[in-house]
Amino acid sequence: GQNIDQPTEMTATEGAIVQINCTYQTSGFNGLFWYQQHAGEAPTFLSYNVLDGLEEKGRFSSFLSRSKGYSYLLLKELQMKDSASYLCAVVDSNYQLIWGAGTKLIIKP
Amino acid sequence: DTEVTQTPKHLVMGMTNKKSLKCEQHMGHRAMYWYKQKAKKPPELMFVYSYEKLSINESVPSRFSPECPNSSLLNLHLHALQPEDSALYLCASSQGSSDINEQFFGPGTRLTVL
């Protein structure tokens, strides 16, 4: 079967750094997306990884290890507006997105 | 224009009603998607249209009927829904469906079935 695991909820402090992990077991792998979703809104694209290593984009970075079936999203200099759910999604062998349940990130002042 | 629009934003309907959700994109994308999302759950894929043809139907009940009138429009016709169908319905589009493409999401339609 296909399975993507993320922590359900995390809490962090404004200005700090937080790492959200994602592990996956899927039928084939054609890349991994991270999306941000604020409550009641649509998911918005954050990053895409298909090769091992770290991709940095401003305050957000995403890491992938295909051999370990593992990715993480790193958020630096946290701001209150970063409070949202963060969804990990893997592109399977049929080029369809398999979604994790999402991690709700709560930022405290 | 880099956005996907959806109407209506909110919809309340009874179990005997017939209604339609609409989605539009003008990015030249050839793949369009319908997702259903319940609270605190990830999006669940319902349908995929590729080049205006239905390519994936994830065993969705027939009370949901998709339609793709042209490459920019995607409709979801609703009939005889159940209260458990209440959810956020998201439309998305991407350049293609058979390779790696970022999906752009619309704001969703919040559906309540009474």
XYZ file of C-alpha atoms in Angstrom:
223
model
C 0.000 0.000 0.000
C 0.920 3.647 -0.171
C 1.672 5.509 3.001
C 2.879 8.975 3.904
C 3.530 9.907 7.529
C 3.812 13.369 9.046
C 3.394 14.568 12.638
C -0.144 15.724 13.277
C 0.743 18.954 15.047
C 3.816 20.964 16.021
C 4.287 24.119 18.061
C 7.123 26.613 17.699
C 8.020 30.124 18.807
C 8.105 33.220 16.622
C 11.627 33.821 15.330
C 12.720 30.212 15.891
C 13.394 27.341 13.476
C 11.174 24.292 12.978
C 11.640 21.082 10.988
C 8.628 19.131 9.734
C 9.395 15.545 8.770
C 7.729 13.342 6.171
C 8.371 9.655 5.534
C 6.861 7.795 2.626
C 6.313 4.346 1.139
C 4.784 4.563 -2.317
C 4.519 2.571 -5.544
C 7.188 4.410 -7.461
C 8.622 7.836 -6.823
C 8.683 10.786 -9.164
C 9.307 13.558 -6.699
C 7.943 15.102 -3.535
C 6.029 18.338 -3.059
C 5.485 20.456 0.021
C 2.361 22.618 0.119
C 1.196 25.169 2.685
C -2.493 25.421 3.509
C -4.036 28.080 5.737
C -7.321 27.132 7.374
C -10.206 27.287 4.917
C -7.941 28.141 1.987
C -6.427 26.228 -0.920
C -2.988 24.592 -0.726
C -0.162 26.697 -2.157
C 3.083 25.325 -3.565
C 6.241 25.605 -1.457
C 8.823 23.228 -2.937
C 9.539 20.244 -5.143
C 12.389 17.737 -4.660
C 13.262 14.868 -6.953
C 17.002 14.516 -6.312
C 18.657 13.898 -2.956
C 19.768 16.951 -1.084
C 18.664 20.325 0.181
C 16.736 22.928 -1.795
C 16.743 26.396 -0.249
C 14.199 29.072 -1.040
C 14.318 32.079 1.252
C 13.215 31.171 4.780
C 12.046 27.732 3.625
C 14.252 24.754 2.747
C 13.308 21.208 1.779
C 15.457 18.096 2.009
C 15.073 14.698 0.360
C 16.680 11.290 0.886
C 15.240 8.806 -1.586
C 17.107 5.843 -0.106
C 15.498 6.523 3.278
C 12.077 7.528 1.938
C 12.392 10.737 3.931
C 11.955 14.444 3.477
C 11.794 17.447 5.739
C 10.680 21.043 5.439
C 12.746 23.548 7.404
C 11.253 26.914 8.282
C 13.562 29.620 9.645
C 12.837 32.954 11.334
C 9.278 31.873 11.988
C 6.543 34.463 11.625
C 2.985 34.351 12.949
C 1.705 34.081 9.377
C 3.520 30.720 9.072
C 0.806 29.184 11.257
C -0.797 26.766 8.801
C -0.926 23.121 7.798
C 2.009 21.782 5.809
C 1.217 18.947 3.419
C 3.756 16.497 2.043
C 2.747 14.878 -1.267
C 4.607 12.237 -3.284
C 4.267 11.777 -7.051
C 3.799 8.048 -7.626
C 4.572 5.886 -10.660
C 1.289 7.004 -12.293
C 2.253 10.664 -11.810
C -0.522 11.147 -9.265
C -0.084 12.986 -5.981
C -0.296 10.872 -2.851
C -0.971 13.221 0.040
C 0.092 13.050 3.655
C -2.442 14.065 6.294
C -0.618 17.330 6.916
C 1.129 18.854 9.912
C -0.601 21.692 11.698
C 2.045 24.210 12.752
C 1.168 26.576 15.604
C 3.401 29.608 16.095
C 3.406 31.260 19.509
C 4.667 34.796 20.231
C -3.202 35.186 -15.144
C -1.818 32.596 -12.746
C -4.867 31.695 -10.771
C -7.600 29.105 -10.661
C -11.028 30.483 -9.845
C -13.953 28.580 -8.360
C -17.583 29.471 -7.867
C -19.491 29.554 -5.672
C -17.328 30.093 -2.603
C -19.965 28.600 -0.331
C -22.940 26.352 -1.157
C -25.682 24.949 1.031
C -27.986 22.395 -0.558
C -30.579 19.835 0.385
C -30.342 16.166 -0.445
C -32.847 16.502 -3.298
C -31.220 19.532 -4.945
C -29.175 19.662 -8.114
C -26.301 22.130 -8.166
C -23.017 22.653 -10.016
C -19.556 23.763 -8.977
C -17.487 25.674 -11.514
C -13.747 25.998 -12.004
C -11.810 28.099 -14.511
C -8.144 28.623 -15.383
C -6.482 30.638 -18.144
C -2.908 29.402 -17.764
C -3.112 27.073 -20.759
C -2.954 24.057 -18.479
C -4.074 20.784 -20.058
C -4.864 18.868 -16.878
C -7.580 19.737 -14.366
C -8.497 18.016 -11.132
C -11.304 17.789 -8.600
C -10.401 17.058 -4.984
C -12.573 16.634 -1.898
C -11.128 17.695 1.443
C -12.681 17.024 4.843
C -11.557 18.995 7.884
C -8.052 18.138 9.106
C -7.600 15.619 6.281
C -5.512 15.783 3.102
C -7.170 16.380 -0.267
C -8.699 13.236 -1.810
C -8.468 13.003 -5.582
C -11.852 12.563 -7.271
C -11.332 13.129 -11.007
C -8.573 14.043 -13.437
C -9.180 15.521 -16.880
C -6.327 15.477 -19.351
C -6.789 17.319 -22.660
C -10.500 17.631 -21.892
C -10.932 13.873 -21.492
C -11.631 12.102 -18.221
C -8.488 10.134 -17.448
C -8.997 9.186 -13.807
C -12.155 8.547 -11.798
C -11.234 7.459 -8.298
C -14.360 5.335 -7.760
C -16.468 8.383 -7.018
C -20.238 7.823 -6.538
C -22.397 8.712 -9.530
C -24.086 11.514 -7.595
C -20.936 13.470 -8.555
C -20.723 14.058 -12.294
C -17.747 15.948 -13.784
C -17.815 17.829 -17.055
C -15.073 19.558 -19.007
C -16.718 21.836 -21.618
C -13.361 23.172 -22.857
C -9.721 23.361 -21.864
C -10.302 26.248 -19.440
C -13.449 25.092 -17.671
C -14.265 22.234 -15.340
C -17.644 21.631 -13.731
C -18.812 19.257 -11.043
C -22.534 18.494 -11.144
C -24.081 17.446 -7.865
C -27.322 15.513 -7.414
C -28.887 13.643 -4.499
C -25.946 14.260 -2.211
C -25.671 12.985 1.337
C -24.741 14.957 4.477
C -21.384 13.131 4.571
C -20.556 14.778 1.229
C -20.170 18.081 3.046
C -16.562 19.156 2.519
C -14.273 21.634 0.798
C -14.160 20.881 -2.936
C -10.917 21.973 -4.537
C -10.190 22.377 -8.212
C -6.597 22.316 -9.429
C -4.803 22.538 -12.744
C -1.357 21.661 -14.054
C 0.462 21.810 -17.364
C -0.027 18.093 -17.902
C -1.073 15.051 -15.929
C 1.448 12.514 -17.161
C 4.636 14.144 -15.967
C 5.855 16.152 -13.025
C 3.917 19.362 -12.741
C 3.072 21.683 -9.922
C -0.657 21.791 -9.319
C -2.252 25.182 -8.858
C -5.282 25.144 -6.600
C -8.406 27.253 -6.605
C -9.789 28.676 -3.348
C -12.350 25.889 -3.092
C -16.101 25.660 -2.619
C -17.255 24.988 0.916
C -20.240 22.638 0.462
C -22.780 21.864 3.164
C -25.439 19.216 2.519
C -28.432 19.369 4.827
